[in-house]
XYZ file of C-alpha atoms in Angstrom:
374
model
C -14.105 -14.070 15.654
C -10.853 -12.300 14.849
C -12.437 -8.950 15.575
C -13.889 -10.172 18.865
C -10.425 -10.663 20.289
C -10.630 -13.887 22.305
C -8.491 -16.997 21.869
C -9.972 -19.061 19.047
C -9.811 -22.335 20.944
C -11.876 -21.049 23.864
C -14.613 -18.803 22.480
C -16.217 -20.566 19.500
C -18.689 -23.016 21.032
C -19.427 -20.740 23.972
C -20.457 -17.997 21.530
C -22.650 -20.042 19.176
C -25.849 -18.985 20.981
C -24.757 -15.381 21.504
C -27.197 -13.077 19.694
C -25.131 -9.926 19.807
C -21.928 -11.340 18.363
C -23.421 -12.543 15.050
C -25.189 -9.187 14.745
C -21.798 -7.511 15.185
C -20.473 -9.730 12.374
C -23.484 -9.283 10.081
C -24.548 -12.927 10.441
C -27.695 -14.594 11.700
C -25.752 -17.147 13.765
C -22.139 -17.870 14.702
C -20.745 -20.870 12.739
C -19.908 -23.921 14.801
C -16.415 -25.291 15.235
C -16.839 -27.985 12.565
C -17.780 -25.429 9.906
C -14.929 -23.092 10.836
C -12.544 -26.021 10.505
C -13.914 -27.193 7.164
C -14.267 -23.974 5.216
C -10.590 -22.980 5.391
C -9.639 -26.456 4.127
C -11.826 -26.002 1.046
C -9.967 -22.886 -0.126
C -7.006 -23.618 -2.457
C -3.708 -21.828 -1.632
C -3.691 -19.925 -4.943
C -6.738 -17.937 -3.808
C -4.984 -16.112 -0.977
C -2.561 -13.953 -3.037
C -5.456 -12.934 -5.286
C -7.652 -12.147 -2.315
C -4.881 -10.089 -0.712
C -4.629 -7.972 -3.872
C -8.370 -7.297 -3.855
C -8.324 -6.485 -0.144
C -5.370 -4.129 -0.669
C -7.324 -2.230 -3.336
C -10.500 -2.162 -1.224
C -8.774 -0.633 1.805
C -7.654 2.361 -0.264
C -11.285 2.977 -1.282
C -12.389 2.822 2.362
C -10.126 5.705 3.336
C -6.808 4.286 4.558
C -4.018 6.234 2.867
C -1.022 4.330 1.582
C 2.218 5.282 3.240
C 5.746 5.532 1.892
C 7.776 3.883 4.671
C 7.343 0.273 5.782
C 8.626 -1.929 8.590
C 9.337 -5.525 7.596
C 9.825 -8.565 9.772
C 9.514 -12.340 9.987
C 7.473 -14.092 12.649
C 7.613 -17.792 13.453
C 4.237 -19.321 14.302
C 5.114 -22.360 16.458
C 3.966 -25.816 15.413
C 3.726 -28.548 18.040
C 3.035 -31.596 15.860
C 5.274 -34.198 14.233
C 4.980 -33.111 10.595
C 8.352 -33.645 8.957
C 7.596 -31.021 6.272
C 7.520 -28.181 8.796
C 10.924 -26.510 9.063
C 12.618 -25.199 12.168
C 12.840 -21.431 12.596
C 13.956 -19.094 15.348
C 11.210 -18.178 17.854
C 12.193 -14.901 19.534
C 9.716 -15.318 22.403
C 11.372 -18.603 23.383
C 14.922 -17.663 22.259
C 15.362 -20.961 20.448
C 14.778 -22.717 17.139
C 11.745 -24.987 16.818
C 9.301 -26.254 14.217
C 6.981 -23.576 12.950
C 5.529 -21.663 10.028
C 7.571 -18.653 8.927
C 5.340 -15.674 8.152
C 6.502 -12.458 6.502
C 4.729 -9.234 7.514
C 4.904 -5.694 6.148
C 3.457 -2.868 8.220
C 2.789 0.709 7.153
C 4.851 2.885 9.483
C 2.281 5.709 9.531
C -1.055 3.896 9.892
C 0.318 0.644 11.401
C -1.758 -1.354 8.929
C -0.409 -4.751 7.887
C -0.506 -4.270 4.125
C 1.195 -7.523 3.074
C 1.590 -10.994 4.562
C 2.843 -14.365 3.380
C 2.714 -17.572 5.408
C 4.210 -19.794 2.692
C 7.835 -18.771 3.167
C 10.399 -21.578 3.053
C 14.004 -21.275 4.210
C 15.439 -21.271 0.720
C 13.117 -18.408 -0.296
C 13.058 -16.193 2.792
C 15.885 -13.899 1.647
C 13.920 -12.952 -1.490
C 10.614 -12.225 0.261
C 11.492 -8.533 0.538
C 11.775 -8.394 -3.263
C 8.364 -10.028 -3.623
C 6.839 -7.397 -1.361
C 8.431 -4.584 -3.405
C 7.094 -6.135 -6.616
C 3.646 -6.544 -5.027
C 3.620 -2.856 -4.081
C 4.763 -1.816 -7.563
C 2.056 -3.993 -9.127
C -0.754 -2.514 -6.972
C 0.324 1.152 -6.875
C 2.447 1.633 -9.997
C 5.561 2.700 -8.082
C 8.166 1.182 -5.784
C 7.883 1.635 -2.021
C 9.905 4.652 -0.942
C 11.579 3.237 2.199
C 11.967 -0.221 3.775
C 13.186 -0.787 7.341
C 14.209 -4.259 8.545
C 16.720 -6.122 10.689
C 19.994 -7.772 9.691
C 18.676 -11.305 9.102
C 15.868 -10.469 6.702
C 17.793 -10.504 3.417
C 21.252 -10.559 1.762
C 23.642 -7.922 0.400
C 22.899 -8.812 -3.276
C 19.204 -8.200 -2.568
C 20.097 -4.859 -1.004
C 21.793 -4.070 -4.304
C 18.567 -4.940 -6.137
C 16.598 -2.569 -3.912
C 19.121 0.182 -4.582
C 18.858 -0.386 -8.349
C 15.080 -0.023 -8.064
C 15.530 3.306 -6.288
C 14.193 2.065 -2.951
C 15.666 3.539 0.228
C 16.427 0.956 2.877
C 17.750 0.848 6.405
C 18.992 -2.250 8.205
C 21.540 -3.435 10.731
C 24.853 -5.035 9.849
C 25.751 -8.292 11.506
C 28.672 -7.467 13.758
C 31.558 -9.844 14.238
C 33.947 -9.853 17.229
C 36.640 -8.407 14.967
C 34.404 -5.474 13.969
C 33.585 -4.711 17.586
C 37.251 -4.924 18.564
C 38.225 -2.470 15.832
C 35.597 -0.016 17.068
C 36.956 -0.143 20.607
C 40.445 0.674 19.280
C 39.304 3.922 17.632
C 40.421 7.172 19.304
C 37.872 9.372 21.036
C 38.419 12.093 18.443
C 36.966 9.865 15.696
C 33.512 9.997 17.280
C 30.974 12.810 17.439
C 28.038 13.096 19.795
C 24.510 13.782 18.552
C 21.156 14.427 20.196
C 18.012 12.469 19.348
C 14.658 14.276 19.390
C 11.103 12.966 19.741
C 12.291 9.822 21.508
C 11.346 9.179 25.122
C 14.373 7.321 26.313
C 17.271 7.725 28.682
C 20.036 7.484 26.084
C 19.359 10.499 23.884
C 22.944 11.624 23.224
C 24.782 8.677 21.630
C 28.187 8.811 19.948
C 28.351 7.990 16.238
C 30.940 7.259 13.568
C 29.618 8.027 10.056
C 31.425 6.083 7.296
C 31.219 5.104 3.621
C 31.957 1.404 3.033
C 31.707 -1.257 0.317
C 30.427 -4.812 0.774
C 30.668 -7.970 -1.309
C 27.567 -8.368 -3.471
C 26.645 -4.677 -3.316
C 27.688 -2.328 -6.099
C 28.623 1.153 -4.965
C 29.055 2.799 -1.574
C 26.973 2.107 1.503
C 26.598 4.349 4.497
C 27.521 2.758 7.818
C 26.710 4.567 11.052
C 28.293 3.012 14.141
C 26.340 4.017 17.232
C 27.613 3.762 20.806
C 26.135 4.823 24.167
C 22.665 3.806 22.985
C 21.896 1.568 25.934
C 23.484 -1.587 24.483
C 26.657 -3.274 25.652
C 28.104 -3.319 22.128
C 27.869 -0.681 19.371
C 25.146 -0.844 16.732
C 26.056 -0.939 13.010
C 23.398 0.784 10.911
C 23.475 0.314 7.119
C 21.590 2.445 4.606
C 21.755 3.712 1.039
C 20.488 7.144 2.140
C 23.761 9.043 1.860
C 22.484 12.587 2.465
C 19.903 12.218 5.219
C 21.101 13.391 8.624
C 22.356 10.767 11.070
C 19.928 11.715 13.888
C 16.956 11.329 11.517
C 18.151 7.891 10.394
C 18.707 6.660 13.945
C 15.348 8.012 15.121
C 13.565 6.335 12.207
C 15.166 2.973 12.865
C 14.289 3.260 16.549
C 10.647 3.587 15.489
C 10.950 0.262 13.680
C 10.715 -1.433 17.058
C 7.027 -0.504 16.944
C 6.411 -3.310 14.454
C 7.556 -5.818 17.054
C 4.924 -4.402 19.403
C 2.397 -4.527 16.578
C 3.183 -8.151 15.828
C 2.964 -8.976 19.524
C -0.436 -7.285 19.585
C -1.589 -9.373 16.630
C -0.282 -12.558 18.208
C -2.087 -11.830 21.448
C -5.307 -10.167 20.272
C -5.811 -11.876 16.897
C -4.405 -15.184 18.230
C -1.994 -15.855 15.364
C -0.183 -18.577 17.318
C -3.270 -20.719 17.985
C -2.414 -23.449 15.463
C -3.065 -26.213 17.962
C -6.513 -24.926 18.937
C -9.794 -26.790 18.645
C -10.508 -24.955 15.376
C -8.070 -26.432 12.868
C -7.630 -23.513 10.464
C -5.180 -23.272 7.579
C -2.398 -20.855 8.422
C -2.775 -19.013 5.081
C -6.442 -18.386 5.839
C -5.709 -17.463 9.445
C -3.044 -14.936 8.450
C -5.296 -13.378 5.820
C -8.070 -12.969 8.396
C -5.520 -11.347 10.719
C -4.548 -8.954 7.923
C -8.196 -8.001 7.406
C -9.011 -7.646 11.108
C -5.951 -5.491 11.725
C -6.902 -3.210 8.823
C -10.479 -2.834 10.065
C -9.322 -1.834 13.534
C -6.948 0.702 11.986
C -9.816 2.048 9.857
C -11.952 2.421 12.980
C -9.090 4.227 14.759
C -8.715 6.642 11.842
C -12.397 7.543 12.144
C -12.386 7.957 15.930
C -9.003 9.762 16.115
C -8.501 11.492 19.518
C -5.322 9.581 20.292
C -6.510 6.202 18.990
C -4.444 6.445 15.818
C -1.509 4.863 17.683
C -3.552 2.625 19.998
C -3.329 -1.163 19.869
C -6.302 -3.189 18.694
C -6.892 -4.579 22.173
C -7.211 -1.046 23.546
C -9.741 -0.111 20.860
C -11.725 -3.295 21.496
C -11.857 -2.663 25.231
C -13.030 0.953 24.877
C -15.598 0.596 22.088
C -16.437 -2.942 20.963
C -16.625 -4.805 24.265
C -19.825 -3.057 25.353
C -23.290 -3.955 26.628
C -26.359 -2.978 24.616
C -30.034 -3.834 24.233
C -31.140 -5.134 20.816
C -34.676 -4.668 19.463
C -35.799 -6.125 16.130
C -38.972 -4.767 14.474
C -40.301 -4.197 10.966
C -38.203 -1.091 10.382
C -34.876 -2.597 11.343
C -32.584 -3.684 14.145
C -32.146 -1.116 16.911
C -29.068 -1.340 19.131
C -29.084 0.929 22.186
C -25.742 1.128 23.966
C -25.586 1.894 27.654
C -23.912 5.019 28.956
C -20.139 4.766 28.713
C -17.288 7.219 28.982
C -16.204 6.706 25.358
C -19.649 7.098 23.745
C -19.101 10.848 23.065
C -16.236 9.913 20.749
C -18.565 7.672 18.755
C -21.183 10.417 18.663
C -18.587 12.921 17.402
C -17.653 10.488 14.651
C -21.271 10.248 13.541
C -21.954 6.575 14.169
C -25.347 7.417 15.692
C -26.454 8.869 12.332
C -25.253 5.915 10.293
C -27.933 3.432 9.223
C -26.290 0.301 7.890
C -28.294 -1.923 5.562
C -28.142 -5.595 6.588
C -27.177 -7.726 3.532
C -29.173 -10.803 4.551
C -32.326 -8.742 5.294
C -33.028 -6.488 2.330
C -35.670 -4.423 4.136
C -33.813 -4.150 7.441
C -31.400 -1.496 8.619
C -29.118 -1.355 11.624
C -29.705 1.692 13.855
C -27.258 2.547 16.628
C -28.112 4.597 19.716
C -25.666 5.659 22.386
C -26.747 6.495 25.934
């Protein structure tokens, strides 16, 4: 159901008698709403971290390379009930604080795969979630992540010091106060230098910067602060990093790419319906987020196979071009034959070799799935 891309509350019962959708999922029938509600409630919370580790290892075997740079962010999944145990968090889409579940997401900057997620974050623990992700990566790969990119409210300066001690490069924004902004405006024009940003399609490609070395309470050693003006914002941006030798244009361009994770999260919210907690299918948020993690990875794996510009495409785009198709299904003694109608994107599937792939159906030992493209 996650892969099919419709809102969970509207497509379950209407799809129970669909023959093609269960075939797409490798099932003989789509589970009804009552079963979907019950099975997530039978899974204890301790299973999800273990499952995520196994899924992380499996994705590497399937062909998704592990990157070195990661975009990190929190997302608040709104809750509309009266549960007193649910805390209030900031919801960016509504620009206000309201009750919700705080989820932490880590996305590979190269493949755009969500490689880590946690929906059990409480307020008192949210600052340390970045450390838990680094430890998770070290546990699964044997080495620390090379670079972490995040915004100013994700963690604290002492935790930045921990990342630096572990040899992890990071890049974040510094929370600017009115006094800091006022001091910047008082600087002479000669203190600034103008740079040019490459590989960025935007109007403001020649900002002014002030490159400094500073110290902060809770952080041992120097930090690099790059103050950026003329970047399209009313006030200057304060960029913090422990990468002291990397060029300023490269740092600014890399942080600008971090905004992609916000688009990726928005795509997951919309296509994988992460915010559908009040739907007719009452699913545990831990289970729902893990299914989102899996579905996102599978769409990325499909994009890596198809290529031809789909490496950077959103899941909804991939679904519309390839999955949401009409086909005739024939079942005989030799297997299940699926013949797709003529479509503009079928040559890409043929080039990938899907028409020569016979997939054995697990629940029918002597059956195979054969795909034909018109």
